């Protein structure tokens, strides 16, 4: 049992709302005890059900009303609690209290999500991932409602409904679920060149993260830090995962969508349950107000990044997620994020996408959560005290005595204006001088749609580029309209001629004649090659065994991997126990047929002649190894196990003194130790996208 003092303030606040069904008897909503919920009240044992049965009516009525509208976007998600801890005082830039002192901890709730698919869609679809954080600060709730990409599809919020209509399932058939690979999406994008930069991210492996714990997060917009004395600094927010940035490959993602539609949410849940608390570092790019126009692009344009090489990311704190919700609906479904939930010291800029969001999030909660009192729902309640003259409405929970208007004298003038004496902790809007015509025109500084799309392309490793080309070919290959395909390919001709030519070739189309490179610039910080992290903590490794497996090798492998923090699962044809070659029992974690290689990061097969023979004859085992190879995963084949590579038709020769080649760690006898060592470092590299065969 966790002690009360060790639990954060939000957790303790929620205690007041938690049900305690232990040792309880069944009651109605009114607290009346009920002795039978299995049989409706009826006239005679075979007679009609009676309207008088208030318990039956109440139970069914409540059930009938259990569902609320799902989020119009980001409907599928997973949430967790944790804390944010500041590294240092940022008082020089912002008066935000939660950033005011080294070591200050603030409770948080984070919800990760996909965008396109409905609540029941698969996790591993190609999509943007939402990364929304609610900080329960002492000065009120601050929501950083970001994504795992640093840019967006459109520059102005007025286009958001069009974009969402286009990317969502087609309006007649409601297909496809959880996929952008369809005509309306590409029709829209091909007509909106401002989406090109975002499309590069969407077609990259960033759109199929291995884990929520292994993806970056971005606030996207340029925000503003504001000091107590009203000085502003422009700021972009970055979350960087401690485990490094890792992705799936497309074939794997598609198989995983069937093998485990809950792949990402299960991964998050299990990591937290097992005490491997996911962690991110929060970083900021700070730009002095005076430098707002010092870039070749507009800081108010959400289709642009500030390359990290130009303005380095300064780490300012870390976030740890250490607690799973107790009730998905109450916590993860009812949490309501809002970009306009800011605290003193954090303010907006005039980014037109952000300005529209500041309207949309409050508005959407009114329909989704059924009225204006959703901030009284436990998950949404701030820790800071709430006093105002908002009254009544659906679901009002508070009994407000006294006056309900301002100014008043009968209520002692309360709630009074805060900070009348100039006190800290009061929100004051940044004073910005605005001067302009009332006009429906976007600034010309928003016009360049290709330089940063090309910057992204230029910064990719060869294998990342290959994956981008394959993704474009897949997505556009699903488009039925040749005109849309051609328009999109022509558009890519403004990013890079090679990219456009390769995509065109894959579609059986002609490359655009007017191609040019959108930019010669490179930003190494964009490539996943440069975003790895040391260690193999929480990577999942499957160890395949059968009767006669070398138990000593199995134990040594398991121990070594576990020491390194990996999660090891032993798989065999059936659950239970298998006998090792020396008669030792090997405990099996999971039956092979209930698992799949796509659910693991690496595969090891210990030696043992009899066992390997069994595995060679088992199509599930052979497929397991072949698939892991195809997906570029590290493989360790000890002793006779290398024969399984042959059975899987893989181009690997047995070597006694193995040089680790492309994550294939093969060897026998006294080199087994070395094979394991090399296996660990191969897992650390995550993936070997260029493999023979
Ligand atoms: Fe949004 C949800 C992120 C542009 C309107 N958005 C939503 C969520 C995330 C984002 C993470 C899910 C929050 C949760 O877990 O509950 N949205 C973004 C980012 C954007 C963005 C990073 C661009 C930089 N969004 C955007 C625009 C609009 C919206 C331009 C409207 C004009 N977004 C919404 C919404 C949602 C939402 C309709 C649906 C459910 C919700 O808000 O609570 O209001």
XYZ file of C-alpha atoms and ligand atoms in Angstrom:
737
model
C 0.000 0.000 0.000
C 1.399 3.372 -1.021
C 1.595 5.832 1.847
C -0.546 8.903 1.595
C 2.409 11.320 1.684
C 4.149 9.602 -1.223
C 1.121 10.100 -3.492
C 0.886 13.322 -5.429
C -1.784 15.957 -4.845
C -3.857 14.956 -7.893
C -3.933 11.332 -6.812
C -5.078 12.346 -3.343
C -7.711 14.666 -4.811
C -9.128 11.758 -6.832
C -9.609 9.713 -3.637
C -12.715 11.732 -2.949
C -14.256 10.391 -6.161
C -13.146 6.757 -6.047
C -15.785 4.103 -5.431
C -15.073 1.468 -2.791
C -17.125 -1.602 -3.682
C -15.309 -3.871 -1.174
C -17.730 -5.649 1.217
C -20.653 -3.827 -0.336
C -24.176 -4.932 -1.204
C -25.958 -4.093 -4.448
C -28.112 -0.964 -4.381
C -30.057 1.265 -6.752
C -28.865 4.753 -7.670
C -30.824 5.858 -4.616
C -28.929 3.556 -2.277
C -31.807 1.101 -1.824
C -30.480 -2.452 -1.340
C -31.495 -4.963 -4.002
C -31.623 -8.719 -3.495
C -31.792 -9.950 -7.107
C -30.374 -8.469 -10.301
C -30.709 -11.677 -12.336
C -34.462 -11.918 -12.623
C -36.817 -9.122 -13.598
C -40.028 -8.692 -11.634
C -42.768 -10.593 -13.519
C -46.346 -11.702 -13.200
C -45.872 -15.405 -12.587
C -42.652 -17.279 -13.387
C -43.528 -17.392 -17.104
C -45.493 -14.139 -17.244
C -44.755 -10.640 -18.587
C -42.201 -8.312 -17.009
C -43.681 -5.576 -14.827
C -43.107 -1.857 -15.384
C -43.095 -1.506 -11.627
C -39.599 -3.048 -11.494
C -37.685 0.180 -10.884
C -34.388 -1.656 -10.560
C -34.770 -3.277 -13.982
C -35.748 0.021 -15.588
C -32.952 1.980 -13.921
C -30.329 -0.622 -14.829
C -31.308 -0.811 -18.490
C -31.786 2.947 -18.814
C -28.324 3.630 -17.460
C -26.839 1.057 -19.792
C -28.657 2.621 -22.748
C -26.901 5.910 -22.012
C -23.377 4.638 -21.374
C -21.824 5.951 -24.570
C -20.790 9.512 -25.291
C -19.658 10.872 -28.663
C -16.102 9.871 -29.386
C -13.572 12.604 -30.114
C -14.045 13.875 -33.669
C -10.305 13.310 -34.106
C -7.878 11.470 -31.798
C -10.725 9.147 -30.763
C -8.453 6.237 -29.965
C -6.037 6.806 -27.155
C -4.392 5.631 -23.978
C -3.600 7.654 -20.882
C -1.371 7.566 -17.817
C -0.506 9.632 -14.769
C 2.892 10.800 -13.680
C 4.858 13.851 -12.770
C 6.918 16.570 -14.332
C 10.096 17.660 -12.562
C 11.839 20.919 -13.424
C 15.629 20.858 -13.768
C 16.174 24.508 -12.927
C 14.416 27.802 -12.409
C 13.348 29.379 -15.708
C 12.360 32.614 -13.981
C 14.636 34.492 -16.390
C 12.137 33.625 -19.165
C 8.818 32.766 -17.549
C 6.958 33.266 -14.313
C 5.268 29.857 -14.727
C 5.335 28.470 -11.200
C 5.854 24.850 -12.273
C 9.090 25.886 -14.020
C 10.181 28.119 -11.176
C 12.478 25.924 -9.113
C 14.858 23.012 -9.632
C 13.236 19.762 -8.471
C 9.682 21.144 -8.353
C 7.261 18.340 -9.167
C 3.900 18.785 -10.833
C 1.376 15.956 -11.298
C 0.470 15.240 -14.930
C -1.956 13.162 -16.962
C -0.918 12.294 -20.521
C -3.067 10.919 -23.321
C -1.507 9.462 -26.462
C -3.676 8.861 -29.491
C -3.996 8.182 -33.173
C -5.887 10.757 -35.224
C -7.907 9.212 -38.005
C -9.374 5.994 -36.635
C -12.421 5.624 -34.391
C -12.185 4.449 -30.775
C -12.001 0.784 -31.704
C -9.407 1.084 -34.472
C -5.957 -0.491 -34.435
C -2.976 1.201 -32.813
C -0.295 0.557 -35.420
C -1.823 2.377 -38.378
C 0.151 4.959 -40.354
C -0.928 8.174 -38.665
C 0.146 11.117 -36.554
C 0.162 10.368 -32.823
C -1.322 12.799 -30.320
C 0.775 13.589 -27.259
C -1.362 15.677 -24.897
C -0.182 16.557 -21.393
C -2.202 18.104 -18.604
C -0.015 19.670 -15.904
C -1.947 20.090 -12.649
C 0.097 23.110 -11.528
C -0.444 25.094 -8.334
C -1.568 27.995 -10.521
C -4.147 26.043 -12.496
C -4.120 23.464 -15.278
C -1.706 23.870 -18.149
C -2.335 21.697 -21.237
C 0.384 21.104 -23.809
C -1.661 19.507 -26.605
C 0.957 18.290 -29.035
C 1.718 15.602 -31.569
C 4.673 13.363 -32.339
C 5.391 15.476 -35.445
C 6.602 19.074 -35.095
C 4.498 20.435 -37.973
C 0.896 20.261 -39.174
C -1.119 19.720 -42.375
C -2.607 23.195 -42.679
C -1.565 26.684 -41.662
C -4.949 28.090 -40.729
C -7.507 26.497 -38.391
C -10.343 27.455 -40.736
C -9.111 24.613 -42.972
C -9.102 22.009 -40.206
C -12.667 20.757 -40.821
C -11.827 20.291 -44.530
C -8.644 18.451 -43.710
C -10.387 16.189 -41.199
C -13.281 15.452 -43.547
C -10.737 14.485 -46.200
C -8.596 12.231 -44.009
C -11.449 10.521 -42.169
C -13.201 7.549 -43.731
C -14.931 8.342 -47.015
C -18.421 9.715 -46.323
C -20.383 7.095 -48.287
C -18.700 3.828 -47.331
C -17.025 4.862 -44.039
C -13.833 3.255 -45.310
C -10.933 2.933 -44.733
C -10.664 2.692 -40.953
C -7.466 4.075 -39.476
C -5.836 4.867 -42.789
C -5.078 7.886 -44.907
C -4.514 5.727 -48.014
C -7.627 6.796 -49.882
C -8.763 9.273 -52.502
C -10.274 12.094 -50.468
C -7.175 12.546 -48.307
C -4.766 12.670 -51.225
C -7.140 14.777 -53.276
C -7.134 17.384 -50.511
C -3.374 17.259 -49.931
C -2.523 17.395 -53.613
C -4.516 20.629 -53.787
C -2.924 22.024 -50.593
C 0.824 22.286 -51.113
C 1.157 23.589 -47.538
C 0.610 19.989 -46.386
C 3.765 18.757 -48.171
C 6.135 19.051 -45.213
C 3.693 17.194 -42.941
C 3.249 14.506 -45.606
C 6.978 13.815 -45.522
C 6.690 13.079 -41.799
C 3.530 11.050 -42.331
C 5.188 8.892 -44.986
C 8.254 8.406 -42.785
C 8.656 5.750 -40.095
C 7.719 8.388 -37.489
C 4.096 7.602 -38.378
C 4.421 4.016 -37.118
C 6.080 4.350 -33.707
C 7.297 1.190 -32.012
C 5.938 2.548 -28.747
C 4.420 5.699 -27.305
C 7.402 5.495 -24.971
C 9.745 5.771 -27.945
C 8.437 8.786 -29.763
C 9.149 12.488 -29.571
C 6.442 14.992 -28.811
C 6.143 18.576 -30.022
C 4.026 21.548 -29.018
C 4.178 22.424 -32.761
C 3.278 26.122 -32.519
C 5.519 28.896 -31.381
C 4.277 29.868 -27.927
C 5.435 32.636 -25.657
C 7.102 32.603 -22.263
C 6.320 35.711 -20.245
C 8.109 36.969 -17.133
C 6.581 38.630 -14.094
C 7.468 42.024 -15.519
C 5.862 41.246 -18.877
C 8.917 40.380 -21.012
C 8.274 37.808 -23.718
C 10.416 35.064 -25.281
C 9.202 32.921 -28.163
C 9.317 29.215 -27.371
C 8.834 25.838 -29.028
C 8.354 22.733 -26.862
C 9.952 19.333 -27.462
C 9.503 16.027 -25.619
C 12.396 13.610 -26.083
C 11.987 9.974 -24.978
C 14.630 8.466 -22.732
C 14.447 5.178 -24.642
C 15.311 6.808 -27.973
C 13.054 7.182 -31.001
C 12.128 3.879 -32.630
C 9.644 2.783 -35.227
C 8.047 -0.276 -36.694
C 8.432 -1.142 -40.350
C 5.312 -0.962 -42.500
C 4.793 -4.665 -43.114
C 5.225 -5.301 -39.398
C 2.786 -2.517 -38.489
C 0.121 -4.003 -40.742
C 0.531 -7.494 -39.277
C 0.570 -6.117 -35.731
C -2.729 -4.331 -36.394
C -4.294 -7.782 -36.640
C -2.158 -9.706 -34.161
C -2.630 -7.094 -31.462
C -4.783 -4.061 -32.290
C -3.875 -2.757 -28.809
C -0.149 -2.936 -29.519
C 0.779 0.595 -28.388
C -1.629 0.923 -25.498
C -0.682 -2.512 -24.171
C 2.988 -1.575 -24.376
C 2.378 1.590 -22.327
C 0.183 -0.188 -19.809
C 2.565 -3.103 -19.290
C 5.643 -0.918 -18.952
C 3.980 1.102 -16.198
C 2.585 -1.992 -14.470
C 6.007 -3.623 -14.414
C 7.701 -0.536 -12.967
C 9.547 0.470 -16.154
C 8.235 3.997 -15.966
C 8.369 5.774 -19.320
C 10.290 9.014 -19.279
C 10.709 12.041 -21.538
C 12.830 15.127 -21.272
C 11.091 18.434 -21.937
C 13.193 20.818 -23.972
C 12.622 24.318 -25.293
C 13.900 26.291 -28.234
C 14.013 29.895 -27.086
C 13.933 32.796 -29.532
C 14.222 36.395 -28.262
C 11.278 38.532 -29.355
C 13.659 40.684 -31.371
C 14.687 37.692 -33.514
C 11.155 36.808 -34.576
C 11.932 37.672 -38.189
C 15.491 36.353 -38.249
C 14.517 33.081 -39.928
C 13.844 32.317 -43.564
C 10.318 31.274 -42.599
C 7.573 32.586 -40.359
C 7.534 31.424 -36.745
C 3.731 31.723 -36.842
C 3.542 29.085 -39.590
C 2.828 25.657 -38.066
C 4.147 23.887 -41.164
C 7.695 24.912 -40.198
C 10.246 23.756 -37.650
C 13.152 25.695 -36.265
C 16.019 23.345 -37.117
C 17.753 22.277 -33.921
C 21.089 23.142 -35.484
C 19.880 26.752 -35.713
C 18.348 26.997 -32.234
C 19.421 24.187 -29.903
C 16.886 22.459 -27.683
C 17.520 23.295 -24.057
C 16.399 20.569 -21.608
C 14.293 22.061 -18.797
C 12.809 19.071 -17.022
C 11.697 15.482 -17.199
C 8.362 13.720 -17.162
C 7.827 10.248 -15.738
C 4.622 8.253 -16.179
C 4.204 5.928 -13.226
C 0.517 5.132 -12.772
C -2.159 3.616 -14.960
C -5.760 4.831 -14.757
C -8.273 2.777 -12.787
C -11.206 3.382 -15.096
C -10.700 4.075 -18.783
C -13.924 5.998 -19.252
C -13.702 8.143 -16.132
C -10.116 9.128 -16.715
C -8.849 8.601 -20.270
C -12.123 9.158 -22.107
C -13.328 12.081 -20.030
C -10.079 13.987 -19.918
C -10.580 17.246 -21.781
C -7.537 19.006 -23.167
C -7.591 22.564 -24.374
C -4.798 24.618 -25.929
C -6.157 27.693 -24.169
C -5.578 26.099 -20.759
C -2.487 28.140 -20.020
C -1.035 29.394 -16.747
C 0.679 32.667 -15.841
C 3.984 32.794 -17.725
C 2.813 30.909 -20.844
C 0.959 32.686 -23.620
C 0.024 32.316 -27.280
C 1.336 33.806 -30.464
C -0.743 34.831 -33.467
C -0.223 31.514 -35.235
C -3.601 31.222 -37.025
C -3.743 27.483 -36.408
C -3.282 27.956 -32.682
C -5.805 30.788 -32.542
C -8.479 28.521 -34.055
C -7.568 25.662 -31.757
C -8.119 27.963 -28.814
C -11.757 28.084 -29.851
C -12.239 24.474 -30.928
C -11.163 22.504 -27.863
C -13.551 24.160 -25.427
C -16.332 23.957 -27.961
C -15.858 20.257 -28.669
C -15.958 19.310 -24.972
C -19.420 20.867 -24.671
C -20.901 18.273 -26.996
C -18.572 15.453 -26.037
C -18.953 15.795 -22.285
C -22.492 17.092 -22.314
C -22.404 20.659 -21.066
C -20.365 23.444 -19.552
C -19.418 21.756 -16.278
C -16.922 19.225 -17.664
C -14.054 20.845 -15.788
C -15.704 19.542 -12.609
C -15.191 15.942 -13.781
C -12.510 14.531 -11.448
C -9.801 14.039 -14.101
C -10.251 17.624 -15.306
C -10.373 19.335 -11.901
C -7.465 21.621 -11.212
C -5.592 21.409 -7.932
C -5.794 25.180 -7.695
C -8.955 26.562 -6.084
C -11.806 27.550 -8.408
C -13.983 30.609 -7.726
C -16.178 32.345 -10.276
C -19.749 33.307 -11.062
C -20.410 30.560 -13.623
C -23.568 28.844 -12.480
C -25.903 25.953 -13.156
C -25.881 23.924 -16.389
C -26.004 20.154 -16.941
C -24.095 18.149 -14.360
C -23.417 21.004 -11.957
C -21.676 19.464 -8.910
C -21.081 22.505 -6.780
C -23.493 24.128 -4.340
C -22.724 27.802 -4.743
C -24.068 29.885 -1.877
C -24.425 33.642 -2.112
C -24.152 36.080 -4.959
C -23.510 35.117 -8.563
C -22.494 38.394 -10.181
C -19.724 40.932 -10.189
C -19.390 43.562 -8.894
C -21.280 42.841 -5.727
C -21.361 44.167 -2.229
C -23.723 41.574 -0.782
C -21.149 38.809 -1.222
C -18.317 40.870 0.182
C -17.157 41.645 -3.343
C -16.050 38.038 -3.877
C -14.728 36.484 -5.891
C -12.652 39.628 -6.264
C -10.237 40.492 -9.078
C -7.013 38.636 -8.377
C -3.748 40.475 -8.051
C -5.252 43.895 -7.527
C -2.109 44.674 -5.566
C 0.121 43.376 -8.383
C 0.582 39.926 -6.816
C 2.266 37.008 -8.575
C 0.399 33.981 -9.893
C -2.167 35.972 -11.868
C -2.597 35.458 -15.595
C -1.801 38.590 -17.553
C -1.897 38.522 -21.344
C 1.328 39.471 -23.059
C 0.994 43.047 -24.217
C 1.576 42.963 -27.916
C 1.053 45.887 -30.200
C -1.231 44.908 -33.085
C -1.831 47.067 -36.114
C -3.501 45.790 -39.278
C -6.304 45.781 -41.804
C -9.259 43.449 -41.222
C -8.496 41.091 -44.081
C -8.838 37.428 -45.189
C -5.316 37.098 -46.547
C -2.373 35.054 -45.331
C 1.039 36.643 -45.045
C 3.406 36.011 -47.973
C 5.880 34.741 -45.366
C 3.730 31.577 -45.232
C 4.193 30.863 -48.953
C 7.203 28.550 -49.069
C 5.801 25.017 -48.830
C 8.758 23.015 -50.118
C 12.038 24.082 -48.485
C 11.408 22.283 -45.231
C 9.820 19.271 -46.926
C 13.123 19.014 -48.802
C 15.086 19.665 -45.611
C 13.378 16.636 -44.075
C 14.081 14.487 -47.144
C 17.719 15.630 -47.318
C 18.231 14.747 -43.656
C 17.098 11.146 -43.907
C 19.387 8.116 -43.973
C 19.175 6.009 -47.149
C 16.905 3.456 -45.485
C 14.617 6.181 -44.197
C 14.296 7.565 -47.715
C 13.535 4.106 -49.032
C 10.742 3.743 -46.504
C 9.338 7.158 -47.437
C 9.261 6.241 -51.117
C 7.611 2.897 -50.309
C 5.022 4.646 -48.150
C 4.129 7.121 -50.912
C 3.855 4.239 -53.350
C 1.581 2.315 -50.990
C -0.655 5.245 -50.121
C -0.959 6.666 -53.614
C -1.229 3.154 -54.989
C -4.499 2.856 -53.050
C -5.823 6.013 -54.690
C -8.195 5.310 -57.555
C -8.071 8.688 -59.255
C -5.102 8.892 -61.644
C -5.456 12.674 -61.706
C -4.984 12.855 -57.940
C -1.988 10.535 -58.124
C -0.408 12.634 -60.869
C -1.035 15.910 -59.052
C 0.609 14.522 -55.944
C 3.616 13.189 -57.840
C 3.988 16.547 -59.588
C 3.881 18.213 -56.200
C 6.708 15.986 -54.951
C 8.705 17.251 -57.897
C 9.031 20.496 -55.927
C 10.646 18.629 -53.047
C 13.156 16.424 -54.799
C 13.378 15.056 -58.369
C 14.637 11.675 -57.183
C 11.777 11.308 -54.706
C 9.218 12.246 -57.348
C 10.773 9.922 -59.927
C 10.874 6.954 -57.574
C 7.295 7.435 -56.427
C 6.141 7.903 -60.027
C 7.982 4.763 -61.064
C 6.321 2.740 -58.312
C 2.927 3.924 -59.508
C 3.694 3.227 -63.147
C 3.463 6.940 -63.935
C 5.781 9.386 -65.599
C 8.017 11.522 -63.437
C 7.296 15.245 -63.459
C 9.320 17.104 -66.047
C 9.661 20.272 -63.984
C 11.383 18.821 -60.898
C 13.720 20.769 -58.656
C 15.276 20.352 -55.222
C 13.339 22.361 -52.670
C 16.453 22.947 -50.574
C 20.061 21.864 -50.187
C 19.920 22.180 -46.384
C 20.287 19.272 -43.970
C 19.260 18.911 -40.319
C 20.841 15.764 -38.826
C 18.579 16.070 -35.750
C 15.652 14.923 -37.922
C 16.984 11.457 -38.707
C 16.134 8.530 -36.455
C 19.721 7.393 -37.006
C 20.645 10.173 -34.599
C 17.856 9.644 -32.098
C 18.827 6.330 -30.590
C 19.528 5.981 -26.886
C 21.924 3.629 -25.109
C 20.718 0.349 -23.610
C 17.994 -2.186 -24.342
C 15.727 -1.484 -21.393
C 12.181 -2.873 -21.923
C 12.900 -4.261 -25.411
C 10.930 -7.453 -25.854
C 12.885 -10.540 -26.801
C 11.336 -13.885 -27.772
C 13.322 -17.019 -26.989
C 12.062 -20.018 -28.973
C 12.466 -23.402 -27.284
C 11.290 -27.008 -27.662
C 11.923 -30.355 -25.965
C 15.692 -30.787 -25.948
C 16.674 -27.092 -25.982
C 20.048 -26.312 -24.433
C 18.812 -25.176 -21.013
C 22.133 -23.662 -19.945
C 22.233 -21.476 -23.053
C 18.610 -20.500 -22.522
C 19.256 -19.502 -18.918
C 22.413 -17.604 -19.769
C 20.664 -15.715 -22.561
C 17.644 -14.967 -20.392
C 19.749 -13.784 -17.495
C 21.990 -11.594 -19.582
C 19.082 -9.934 -21.363
C 17.166 -9.465 -18.118
C 20.268 -7.908 -16.533
C 20.262 -5.400 -19.350
C 16.617 -4.579 -18.585
C 15.053 -6.399 -21.544
C 11.716 -8.197 -21.207
C 12.293 -11.835 -22.139
C 9.541 -14.296 -23.013
C 10.166 -17.975 -23.625
C 7.898 -19.385 -26.337
C 7.227 -23.007 -27.143
C 4.589 -24.987 -28.962
C 2.512 -25.197 -25.752
C 2.519 -23.382 -22.431
C 3.850 -25.082 -19.271
C 7.286 -26.686 -19.100
C 9.638 -28.178 -21.680
C 12.534 -30.471 -20.814
C 15.984 -29.133 -21.671
C 18.658 -31.339 -23.342
C 20.175 -32.074 -19.933
C 16.792 -32.794 -18.366
C 16.441 -29.364 -16.713
C 12.948 -27.913 -16.857
C 12.488 -24.744 -18.898
C 9.461 -22.662 -18.023
C 7.421 -21.457 -20.989
C 5.807 -18.012 -20.856
C 3.578 -18.245 -23.890
C 2.461 -20.674 -26.568
C 3.985 -19.848 -29.933
C 0.624 -19.757 -31.666
C -0.702 -17.039 -29.388
C 2.265 -14.818 -30.182
C 3.885 -13.428 -33.317
C 7.297 -12.047 -34.158
C 5.789 -8.589 -34.711
C 5.128 -8.395 -30.973
C 8.870 -8.605 -30.196
C 11.965 -6.545 -30.882
C 14.354 -9.461 -31.274
C 14.390 -13.255 -31.445
C 16.816 -15.757 -29.943
C 16.947 -19.498 -30.477
C 19.226 -21.517 -28.204
C 20.901 -24.703 -29.475
C 19.967 -28.335 -28.896
C 19.778 -30.724 -31.872
C 16.443 -32.334 -31.003
C 14.781 -28.990 -30.227
C 15.985 -27.348 -33.417
C 14.680 -30.295 -35.418
C 11.256 -29.785 -33.813
C 11.308 -26.067 -34.527
C 12.412 -26.642 -38.128
C 9.337 -28.780 -38.620
C 6.995 -26.232 -37.032
C 5.691 -23.713 -39.606
C 4.863 -21.235 -36.810
C 8.485 -21.234 -35.590
C 9.911 -20.995 -39.099
C 7.588 -18.118 -39.940
C 8.502 -16.419 -36.670
C 12.186 -16.376 -37.561
C 11.686 -15.511 -41.239
C 9.380 -12.622 -40.407
C 11.710 -11.203 -37.763
C 14.522 -11.343 -40.309
C 12.433 -9.620 -42.941
C 11.577 -6.856 -40.479
C 15.257 -6.236 -39.789
C 15.196 -7.486 -36.192
C 18.235 -8.781 -34.339
C 18.430 -12.575 -34.351
C 20.626 -14.715 -32.107
C 21.062 -18.299 -33.270
C 23.058 -20.375 -30.849
C 24.605 -23.723 -31.794
C 22.398 -25.878 -33.986
C 19.778 -23.111 -34.103
C 21.396 -21.602 -37.178
C 19.799 -24.499 -39.079
C 16.492 -22.770 -38.480
C 17.750 -19.925 -40.653
C 18.117 -22.400 -43.486
C 14.687 -23.836 -42.842
C 13.342 -20.286 -43.056
C 15.110 -19.838 -46.390
C 17.355 -17.113 -45.024
C 20.740 -16.410 -46.589
C 22.987 -17.071 -43.620
C 25.944 -19.413 -43.368
C 26.994 -20.923 -40.086
C 30.165 -19.378 -38.760
C 32.079 -20.458 -35.698
C 33.619 -17.070 -35.161
C 30.768 -14.788 -35.905
C 31.269 -11.247 -36.983
C 27.920 -9.658 -36.167
C 26.482 -8.936 -39.535
C 23.340 -6.850 -39.814
C 22.132 -7.965 -36.408
C 22.515 -11.675 -37.153
C 24.361 -13.173 -34.218
C 25.177 -16.751 -35.064
C 27.627 -19.047 -33.340
C 28.204 -22.102 -31.239
C 30.237 -23.488 -28.345
C 32.531 -21.148 -26.512
C 31.572 -18.179 -28.703
C 28.013 -18.327 -27.356
C 28.935 -15.710 -24.792
C 30.144 -13.393 -27.457
C 27.049 -14.011 -29.558
C 24.906 -12.917 -26.622
C 27.013 -9.792 -26.170
C 26.673 -8.930 -29.811
C 22.960 -9.663 -29.662
C 22.601 -7.092 -26.886
C 24.370 -4.444 -28.908
C 22.299 -5.366 -31.984
C 19.082 -4.867 -29.972
C 20.423 -1.501 -28.889
C 20.656 -0.550 -32.577
C 17.007 -1.639 -32.864
C 16.750 -2.420 -36.572
C 18.857 -3.541 -39.521
C 16.976 -2.219 -42.492
C 19.489 -3.358 -45.114
C 19.778 -7.110 -45.069
C 20.963 -9.634 -47.590
C 18.355 -11.753 -49.277
Fe -6.378 19.028 -32.317
C -7.944 16.787 -30.301
C -3.328 17.829 -31.305
C -4.815 21.026 -34.647
C -9.303 20.518 -32.945
N -5.767 17.587 -31.067
C -6.560 16.770 -30.310
C -5.748 15.899 -29.528
C -4.446 16.183 -29.810
C -4.459 17.253 -30.775
C -3.236 15.529 -29.229
C -6.275 14.833 -28.577
C -6.387 15.348 -27.170
C -6.827 14.231 -26.263
O -6.060 13.278 -26.088
O -7.940 14.324 -25.757
N -4.471 19.301 -32.923
C -3.359 18.792 -32.308
C -2.174 19.433 -32.858
C -2.596 20.297 -33.810
C -4.041 20.236 -33.834
C -0.763 19.144 -32.407
C -1.802 21.238 -34.677
C -0.680 21.737 -34.339
N -6.955 20.473 -33.590
C -6.164 21.200 -34.444
C -6.962 22.228 -35.087
C -8.238 22.097 -34.581
C -8.205 20.994 -33.657
C -6.432 23.242 -36.079
C -9.487 22.876 -34.870
C -9.591 23.982 -35.502
N -8.301 18.653 -31.793
C -9.339 19.441 -32.129
C -10.640 19.045 -31.469
C -10.186 17.826 -30.606
C -8.712 17.712 -30.924
C -11.784 18.844 -32.379
C -10.972 16.541 -30.754
C -11.235 16.042 -29.361
C -10.804 17.111 -28.503
O -10.313 18.147 -29.246
O -10.871 17.127 -27.297
O -11.131 20.084 -30.711
